[in-house]
PDB file of C-alpha atoms and ligand atoms in Angstrom:
ATOM      1  CA  MET A   1     122.990 157.272 -92.051  1.00  0.00           C
ATOM      2  CA  THR A   2     124.682 160.260 -92.936  1.00  0.00           C
ATOM      3  CA  ARG A   3     127.423 159.479 -90.624  1.00  0.00           C
ATOM      4  CA  LYS A   4     129.152 156.384 -90.042  1.00  0.00           C
ATOM      5  CA  LEU A   5     129.958 154.498 -87.635  1.00  0.00           C
ATOM      6  CA  GLU A   6     133.922 154.199 -86.806  1.00  0.00           C
ATOM      7  CA  THR A   7     133.667 151.498 -83.753  1.00  0.00           C
ATOM      8  CA  LYS A   8     132.663 147.754 -83.422  1.00  0.00           C
ATOM      9  CA  THR A   9     131.294 148.395 -80.218  1.00  0.00           C
ATOM     10  CA  ILE A  10     127.946 149.883 -79.829  1.00  0.00           C
ATOM     11  CA  ILE A  11     126.653 151.228 -76.652  1.00  0.00           C
ATOM     12  CA  VAL A  12     123.002 149.583 -76.190  1.00  0.00           C
ATOM     13  CA  ALA A  13     120.987 152.455 -74.575  1.00  0.00           C
ATOM     14  CA  SER A  14     118.927 150.378 -72.607  1.00  0.00           C
ATOM     15  CA  HIS A  15     117.653 148.302 -69.108  1.00  0.00           C
ATOM     16  CA  ASN A  16     115.071 146.414 -70.830  1.00  0.00           C
ATOM     17  CA  ALA A  17     116.233 142.946 -70.978  1.00  0.00           C
ATOM     18  CA  GLY A  18     114.018 141.677 -73.904  1.00  0.00           C
ATOM     19  CA  LYS A  19     114.999 144.703 -75.715  1.00  0.00           C
ATOM     20  CA  ILE A  20     118.702 144.260 -75.186  1.00  0.00           C
ATOM     21  CA  ARG A  21     118.709 140.825 -76.253  1.00  0.00           C
ATOM     22  CA  GLU A  22     116.959 141.685 -79.566  1.00  0.00           C
ATOM     23  CA  ILE A  23     119.286 144.533 -80.313  1.00  0.00           C
ATOM     24  CA  ASN A  24     122.248 142.132 -79.963  1.00  0.00           C
ATOM     25  CA  GLU A  25     120.651 139.707 -81.939  1.00  0.00           C
ATOM     26  CA  LEU A  26     120.563 142.269 -84.891  1.00  0.00           C
ATOM     27  CA  ILE A  27     123.735 143.877 -84.357  1.00  0.00           C
ATOM     28  CA  GLY A  28     125.724 140.583 -83.669  1.00  0.00           C
ATOM     29  CA  PRO A  29     125.791 139.250 -87.342  1.00  0.00           C
ATOM     30  CA  LEU A  30     126.747 142.963 -88.511  1.00  0.00           C
ATOM     31  CA  GLY A  31     130.504 142.421 -86.912  1.00  0.00           C
ATOM     32  CA  PHE A  32     129.080 144.824 -83.951  1.00  0.00           C
ATOM     33  CA  GLU A  33     129.095 144.102 -80.033  1.00  0.00           C
ATOM     34  CA  GLY A  34     126.744 145.614 -77.871  1.00  0.00           C
ATOM     35  CA  LYS A  35     127.492 146.859 -74.644  1.00  0.00           C
ATOM     36  CA  SER A  36     124.198 147.856 -72.759  1.00  0.00           C
ATOM     37  CA  ALA A  37     123.656 151.059 -70.544  1.00  0.00           C
ATOM     38  CA  ALA A  38     122.450 148.196 -68.016  1.00  0.00           C
ATOM     39  CA  GLU A  39     125.966 146.404 -67.690  1.00  0.00           C
ATOM     40  CA  LEU A  40     127.572 149.813 -67.363  1.00  0.00           C
ATOM     41  CA  ASN A  41     125.175 150.749 -64.583  1.00  0.00           C
ATOM     42  CA  PHE A  42     124.042 153.987 -66.618  1.00  0.00           C
ATOM     43  CA  GLU A  43     121.325 155.671 -64.705  1.00  0.00           C
ATOM     44  CA  THR A  44     117.873 155.458 -66.410  1.00  0.00           C
ATOM     45  CA  PRO A  45     117.106 158.903 -68.220  1.00  0.00           C
ATOM     46  CA  GLU A  46     113.294 160.170 -67.566  1.00  0.00           C
ATOM     47  CA  GLU A  47     111.099 159.635 -70.862  1.00  0.00           C
ATOM     48  CA  THR A  48     109.438 162.899 -71.034  1.00  0.00           C
ATOM     49  CA  GLY A  49     108.984 163.087 -74.709  1.00  0.00           C
ATOM     50  CA  THR A  50     105.486 162.483 -76.148  1.00  0.00           C
ATOM     51  CA  THR A  51     106.771 160.738 -79.330  1.00  0.00           C
ATOM     52  CA  PHE A  52     108.661 157.476 -79.530  1.00  0.00           C
ATOM     53  CA  GLU A  53     111.328 159.634 -81.648  1.00  0.00           C
ATOM     54  CA  GLU A  54     111.600 162.127 -78.835  1.00  0.00           C
ATOM     55  CA  ASN A  55     111.928 159.424 -76.183  1.00  0.00           C
ATOM     56  CA  ALA A  56     114.515 157.404 -78.158  1.00  0.00           C
ATOM     57  CA  MET A  57     116.738 160.501 -78.649  1.00  0.00           C
ATOM     58  CA  ILE A  58     116.280 161.236 -74.879  1.00  0.00           C
ATOM     59  CA  LYS A  59     117.789 157.686 -74.223  1.00  0.00           C
ATOM     60  CA  ALA A  60     120.346 157.473 -76.964  1.00  0.00           C
ATOM     61  CA  LEU A  61     121.893 160.575 -76.012  1.00  0.00           C
ATOM     62  CA  ALA A  62     122.078 159.976 -72.466  1.00  0.00           C
ATOM     63  CA  SER A  63     124.016 156.829 -73.163  1.00  0.00           C
ATOM     64  CA  ALA A  64     126.306 158.722 -75.943  1.00  0.00           C
ATOM     65  CA  LYS A  65     127.199 161.264 -73.502  1.00  0.00           C
ATOM     66  CA  ALA A  66     127.661 158.870 -70.672  1.00  0.00           C
ATOM     67  CA  SER A  67     130.120 156.860 -72.214  1.00  0.00           C
ATOM     68  CA  GLY A  68     131.580 159.055 -75.158  1.00  0.00           C
ATOM     69  CA  MET A  69     130.706 156.514 -77.864  1.00  0.00           C
ATOM     70  CA  PRO A  70     127.843 155.868 -80.235  1.00  0.00           C
ATOM     71  CA  ALA A  71     124.729 154.714 -78.548  1.00  0.00           C
ATOM     72  CA  LEU A  72     121.788 153.204 -80.052  1.00  0.00           C
ATOM     73  CA  SER A  73     118.320 153.081 -78.445  1.00  0.00           C
ATOM     74  CA  ASP A  74     114.829 151.852 -79.359  1.00  0.00           C
ATOM     75  CA  ASP A  75     111.759 153.401 -78.043  1.00  0.00           C
ATOM     76  CA  SER A  76     108.615 151.299 -78.892  1.00  0.00           C
ATOM     77  CA  GLY A  77     105.374 150.217 -78.064  1.00  0.00           C
ATOM     78  CA  ILE A  78     102.157 148.954 -79.067  1.00  0.00           C
ATOM     79  CA  ALA A  79      99.426 151.189 -80.621  1.00  0.00           C
ATOM     80  CA  ILE A  80      95.318 149.795 -80.855  1.00  0.00           C
ATOM     81  CA  ASP A  81      93.060 151.354 -82.979  1.00  0.00           C
ATOM     82  CA  ALA A  82      89.994 150.386 -80.884  1.00  0.00           C
ATOM     83  CA  LEU A  83      91.705 152.815 -77.792  1.00  0.00           C
ATOM     84  CA  ASN A  84      92.804 155.615 -80.145  1.00  0.00           C
ATOM     85  CA  GLY A  85      96.370 154.799 -80.190  1.00  0.00           C
ATOM     86  CA  ALA A  86      96.904 153.670 -76.646  1.00  0.00           C
ATOM     87  CA  PRO A  87      98.873 152.474 -74.666  1.00  0.00           C
ATOM     88  CA  GLY A  88     101.311 154.027 -77.466  1.00  0.00           C
ATOM     89  CA  VAL A  89     104.287 155.656 -75.513  1.00  0.00           C
ATOM     90  CA  TYR A  90     103.066 154.885 -72.213  1.00  0.00           C
ATOM     91  CA  THR A  91     103.039 151.001 -73.312  1.00  0.00           C
ATOM     92  CA  ALA A  92     105.734 150.491 -70.505  1.00  0.00           C
ATOM     93  CA  ASP A  93     103.521 152.595 -68.069  1.00  0.00           C
ATOM     94  CA  TRP A  94     100.739 150.530 -68.197  1.00  0.00           C
ATOM     95  CA  ALA A  95     102.819 147.466 -66.718  1.00  0.00           C
ATOM     96  CA  GLU A  96     104.055 149.740 -63.720  1.00  0.00           C
ATOM     97  CA  THR A  97     102.941 147.762 -60.660  1.00  0.00           C
ATOM     98  CA  GLY A  98     103.822 150.871 -58.153  1.00  0.00           C
ATOM     99  CA  ASP A  99     106.691 149.375 -56.351  1.00  0.00           C
ATOM    100  CA  GLY A 100     109.412 150.064 -59.297  1.00  0.00           C
ATOM    101  CA  THR A 101     108.805 146.697 -61.023  1.00  0.00           C
ATOM    102  CA  ARG A 102     106.752 145.730 -64.217  1.00  0.00           C
ATOM    103  CA  ASP A 103     103.879 142.913 -64.399  1.00  0.00           C
ATOM    104  CA  PHE A 104     103.331 142.138 -68.133  1.00  0.00           C
ATOM    105  CA  ALA A 105     100.430 139.850 -67.371  1.00  0.00           C
ATOM    106  CA  MET A 106      98.886 142.519 -65.651  1.00  0.00           C
ATOM    107  CA  ALA A 107      99.026 144.952 -68.532  1.00  0.00           C
ATOM    108  CA  MET A 108      97.762 142.711 -70.884  1.00  0.00           C
ATOM    109  CA  GLU A 109      94.710 141.923 -68.902  1.00  0.00           C
ATOM    110  CA  LYS A 110      94.467 145.941 -68.828  1.00  0.00           C
ATOM    111  CA  VAL A 111      94.454 145.994 -72.569  1.00  0.00           C
ATOM    112  CA  GLU A 112      91.721 143.070 -72.731  1.00  0.00           C
ATOM    113  CA  LYS A 113      89.778 144.965 -70.192  1.00  0.00           C
ATOM    114  CA  ALA A 114      89.901 148.049 -72.160  1.00  0.00           C
ATOM    115  CA  LEU A 115      89.011 146.311 -75.425  1.00  0.00           C
ATOM    116  CA  GLN A 116      86.037 144.527 -73.523  1.00  0.00           C
ATOM    117  CA  GLU A 117      84.858 147.895 -72.540  1.00  0.00           C
ATOM    118  CA  LYS A 118      84.809 149.122 -76.027  1.00  0.00           C
ATOM    119  CA  GLY A 119      83.065 146.155 -77.225  1.00  0.00           C
ATOM    120  CA  ALA A 120      86.061 145.390 -79.500  1.00  0.00           C
ATOM    121  CA  THR A 121      85.490 141.681 -79.620  1.00  0.00           C
ATOM    122  CA  THR A 122      85.918 140.603 -83.586  1.00  0.00           C
ATOM    123  CA  PRO A 123      89.322 140.515 -84.876  1.00  0.00           C
ATOM    124  CA  GLU A 124      88.520 143.525 -87.408  1.00  0.00           C
ATOM    125  CA  ALA A 125      87.996 145.554 -84.164  1.00  0.00           C
ATOM    126  CA  ARG A 126      90.817 144.426 -82.647  1.00  0.00           C
ATOM    127  CA  THR A 127      93.781 145.785 -85.200  1.00  0.00           C
ATOM    128  CA  ALA A 128      97.324 147.168 -83.656  1.00  0.00           C
ATOM    129  CA  ARG A 129     100.814 147.938 -84.414  1.00  0.00           C
ATOM    130  CA  PHE A 130     103.927 147.376 -82.719  1.00  0.00           C
ATOM    131  CA  VAL A 131     106.022 150.443 -83.270  1.00  0.00           C
ATOM    132  CA  SER A 132     109.942 150.520 -82.938  1.00  0.00           C
ATOM    133  CA  VAL A 133     111.829 153.822 -83.170  1.00  0.00           C
ATOM    134  CA  LEU A 134     115.663 153.100 -83.074  1.00  0.00           C
ATOM    135  CA  CYS A 135     117.814 156.353 -82.411  1.00  0.00           C
ATOM    136  CA  MET A 136     121.960 156.258 -83.140  1.00  0.00           C
ATOM    137  CA  ALA A 137     123.260 159.026 -81.128  1.00  0.00           C
ATOM    138  CA  TRP A 138     127.023 160.386 -81.011  1.00  0.00           C
ATOM    139  CA  PRO A 139     128.483 162.039 -78.164  1.00  0.00           C
ATOM    140  CA  ASP A 140     128.434 165.223 -79.692  1.00  0.00           C
ATOM    141  CA  GLY A 141     124.706 165.389 -79.966  1.00  0.00           C
ATOM    142  CA  HIS A 142     124.051 164.055 -83.731  1.00  0.00           C
ATOM    143  CA  THR A 143     120.959 161.800 -83.896  1.00  0.00           C
ATOM    144  CA  GLU A 144     119.811 159.826 -86.864  1.00  0.00           C
ATOM    145  CA  THR A 145     116.263 157.884 -86.255  1.00  0.00           C
ATOM    146  CA  PHE A 146     114.797 154.989 -87.958  1.00  0.00           C
ATOM    147  CA  ARG A 147     111.063 153.807 -87.760  1.00  0.00           C
ATOM    148  CA  GLY A 148     109.669 150.585 -88.148  1.00  0.00           C
ATOM    149  CA  GLU A 149     106.174 149.161 -87.385  1.00  0.00           C
ATOM    150  CA  VAL A 150     103.763 145.734 -88.120  1.00  0.00           C
ATOM    151  CA  GLU A 151     100.093 145.605 -88.158  1.00  0.00           C
ATOM    152  CA  GLY A 152      98.460 142.940 -86.417  1.00  0.00           C
ATOM    153  CA  GLU A 153      95.609 141.889 -84.091  1.00  0.00           C
ATOM    154  CA  ILE A 154      95.386 141.902 -80.158  1.00  0.00           C
ATOM    155  CA  VAL A 155      94.252 138.403 -79.320  1.00  0.00           C
ATOM    156  CA  TRP A 156      92.694 137.014 -75.975  1.00  0.00           C
ATOM    157  CA  PRO A 157      93.846 134.732 -74.162  1.00  0.00           C
ATOM    158  CA  PRO A 158      97.660 135.275 -74.193  1.00  0.00           C
ATOM    159  CA  ARG A 159      99.565 132.620 -76.236  1.00  0.00           C
ATOM    160  CA  GLY A 160     103.388 131.659 -75.906  1.00  0.00           C
ATOM    161  CA  THR A 161     106.053 132.240 -73.751  1.00  0.00           C
ATOM    162  CA  ALA A 162     109.070 133.558 -76.008  1.00  0.00           C
ATOM    163  CA  GLY A 163     109.783 137.131 -76.615  1.00  0.00           C
ATOM    164  CA  PHE A 164     109.053 139.565 -73.623  1.00  0.00           C
ATOM    165  CA  GLY A 165     106.246 142.644 -72.785  1.00  0.00           C
ATOM    166  CA  TYR A 166     103.309 142.368 -74.681  1.00  0.00           C
ATOM    167  CA  ASP A 167     104.352 139.562 -77.378  1.00  0.00           C
ATOM    168  CA  PRO A 168     101.728 136.926 -76.332  1.00  0.00           C
ATOM    169  CA  ILE A 169      98.920 139.064 -77.383  1.00  0.00           C
ATOM    170  CA  PHE A 170      99.787 140.648 -80.466  1.00  0.00           C
ATOM    171  CA  GLN A 171      99.683 138.246 -83.675  1.00  0.00           C
ATOM    172  CA  PRO A 172     101.122 139.709 -86.982  1.00  0.00           C
ATOM    173  CA  LYS A 173      98.954 140.144 -89.799  1.00  0.00           C
ATOM    174  CA  GLY A 174      98.862 137.196 -92.114  1.00  0.00           C
ATOM    175  CA  HIS A 175     100.200 134.784 -89.477  1.00  0.00           C
ATOM    176  CA  ALA A 176      98.547 132.252 -87.221  1.00  0.00           C
ATOM    177  CA  ARG A 177     100.948 132.374 -84.045  1.00  0.00           C
ATOM    178  CA  THR A 178     101.550 135.362 -81.676  1.00  0.00           C
ATOM    179  CA  PHE A 179     105.071 136.941 -81.346  1.00  0.00           C
ATOM    180  CA  GLY A 180     104.930 134.825 -78.064  1.00  0.00           C
ATOM    181  CA  GLU A 181     104.817 131.732 -80.110  1.00  0.00           C
ATOM    182  CA  MET A 182     107.474 132.377 -82.453  1.00  0.00           C
ATOM    183  CA  THR A 183     111.463 131.940 -82.052  1.00  0.00           C
ATOM    184  CA  SER A 184     113.490 134.940 -82.001  1.00  0.00           C
ATOM    185  CA  ASP A 185     114.647 134.532 -85.812  1.00  0.00           C
ATOM    186  CA  GLU A 186     110.743 134.223 -86.827  1.00  0.00           C
ATOM    187  CA  LYS A 187     110.053 137.105 -84.731  1.00  0.00           C
ATOM    188  CA  HIS A 188     112.723 139.139 -86.538  1.00  0.00           C
ATOM    189  CA  GLY A 189     111.888 137.493 -89.934  1.00  0.00           C
ATOM    190  CA  TRP A 190     115.202 139.171 -91.050  1.00  0.00           C
ATOM    191  CA  LYS A 191     118.954 138.487 -91.360  1.00  0.00           C
ATOM    192  CA  PRO A 192     121.404 140.582 -93.053  1.00  0.00           C
ATOM    193  CA  GLY A 193     120.662 140.951 -96.786  1.00  0.00           C
ATOM    194  CA  ASP A 194     117.095 140.060 -96.477  1.00  0.00           C
ATOM    195  CA  ALA A 195     114.603 142.164 -98.424  1.00  0.00           C
ATOM    196  CA  GLU A 196     111.543 141.961 -95.905  1.00  0.00           C
ATOM    197  CA  ALA A 197     111.412 141.612 -92.244  1.00  0.00           C
ATOM    198  CA  LEU A 198     108.796 141.008 -89.708  1.00  0.00           C
ATOM    199  CA  SER A 199     108.910 142.822 -86.206  1.00  0.00           C
ATOM    200  CA  HIS A 200     108.966 146.365 -85.453  1.00  0.00           C
ATOM    201  CA  ARG A 201     112.265 146.378 -84.411  1.00  0.00           C
ATOM    202  CA  ALA A 202     113.780 144.364 -87.048  1.00  0.00           C
ATOM    203  CA  ARG A 203     112.221 146.576 -89.674  1.00  0.00           C
ATOM    204  CA  ALA A 204     113.591 149.309 -88.240  1.00  0.00           C
ATOM    205  CA  PHE A 205     117.030 148.095 -88.186  1.00  0.00           C
ATOM    206  CA  LYS A 206     116.638 147.306 -91.531  1.00  0.00           C
ATOM    207  CA  LEU A 207     116.331 150.847 -92.583  1.00  0.00           C
ATOM    208  CA  PHE A 208     119.365 151.557 -90.026  1.00  0.00           C
ATOM    209  CA  VAL A 209     121.316 148.981 -91.810  1.00  0.00           C
ATOM    210  CA  GLU A 210     120.376 149.852 -95.416  1.00  0.00           C
ATOM    211  CA  THR A 211     121.438 153.588 -95.029  1.00  0.00           C
ATOM    212  CA  GLY A 212     125.005 152.312 -94.190  1.00  0.00           C
ATOM    213  CA  LEU A 213     126.840 151.387 -91.318  1.00  0.00           C
ATOM    214  CA  GLU A 214     130.565 150.522 -92.284  1.00  0.00           C
ATOM    215  CA  ALA A 215     133.024 153.191 -90.772  1.00  0.00           C
TER     216      ALA A 215
HETATM  217  P1  LIG B 301     109.962 151.688 -73.833  1.00  0.00           P
HETATM  218  O1  LIG B 301     110.475 152.211 -75.323  1.00  0.00           O
HETATM  219  O2  LIG B 301     111.226 151.460 -72.770  1.00  0.00           O
HETATM  220  O3  LIG B 301     109.156 152.916 -73.236  1.00  0.00           O
HETATM  221  O4  LIG B 301     108.939 150.838 -73.548  1.00  0.00           O
HETATM  222  C1  LIG B 301     108.427 149.790 -74.471  1.00  0.00           C
HETATM  223  C2  LIG B 301     107.149 149.109 -73.984  1.00  0.00           C
HETATM  224  O5  LIG B 301     106.526 148.359 -75.299  1.00  0.00           O
HETATM  225  C3  LIG B 301     107.648 148.142 -73.168  1.00  0.00           C
HETATM  226  O6  LIG B 301     106.865 147.785 -72.086  1.00  0.00           O
HETATM  227  C4  LIG B 301     107.712 146.645 -73.896  1.00  0.00           C
HETATM  228  O7  LIG B 301     107.275 145.650 -73.210  1.00  0.00           O
HETATM  229  C5  LIG B 301     106.963 146.972 -75.059  1.00  0.00           C
HETATM  230  N1  LIG B 301     107.776 146.440 -76.178  1.00  0.00           N
HETATM  231  C6  LIG B 301     108.358 146.938 -77.045  1.00  0.00           C
HETATM  232  N2  LIG B 301     108.642 146.241 -78.048  1.00  0.00           N
HETATM  233  C7  LIG B 301     107.985 144.841 -77.753  1.00  0.00           C
HETATM  234  C8  LIG B 301     107.949 143.854 -78.365  1.00  0.00           C
HETATM  235  O8  LIG B 301     108.917 143.504 -79.673  1.00  0.00           O
HETATM  236  N3  LIG B 301     107.592 142.657 -77.793  1.00  0.00           N
HETATM  237  C9  LIG B 301     106.677 142.918 -76.561  1.00  0.00           C
HETATM  238  N4  LIG B 301     106.597 144.391 -76.011  1.00  0.00           N
HETATM  239  C10 LIG B 301     107.124 145.170 -76.742  1.00  0.00           C
END
């Protein structure tokens, strides 16, 4: 990063329990402590952007301004080739039930239905990627973003109960298990010092770390 972190506490600009857990797992070994926007009762800002970068910036800036401290957000989603990149930035919206809750079993069924309607039944026709854009923002409005992507395919039926969101239907390229069948460490596939990472979030995080975090 062009700007260094001068604090060991980072505000994790998220209300999503799965993401908060994964971000804490990634920053912990580097000696940082996360405090989430959910714990601090910050309001959830409206994600009005049309790109992962824009939405990541909206979330990180909202938490940085509310806390007066550096804040890290993640805007992520799954882009499916046969669906022209959908659900993309609308990945969370596909799980909305209408009463303010999210149902990922339903969202995964929607994905499968859309793929069936396109006749996408072979692995080659079901390619997809998970995208994560991390944004570090400071209270004065400075931001830095990092993008990670992992290629894979959509499988059906869902497999595994680990992880969160769409993990049970995403099988990363070169692997025989879905993210839902992997431990958290296997899904990240990275720890400080490693040359490679697996998940989109860990890949973005690796870039974030490589650009220099120390105060
Ligand atoms: P947002 O970034 O809060 O707009 O939402 C991201 C959406 O993508 C959520 O619905 C997540 O469940 C989904 N998502 C993001 N990253 C992952 C992941 O690592 N595994 C499974 N689902 C994910």
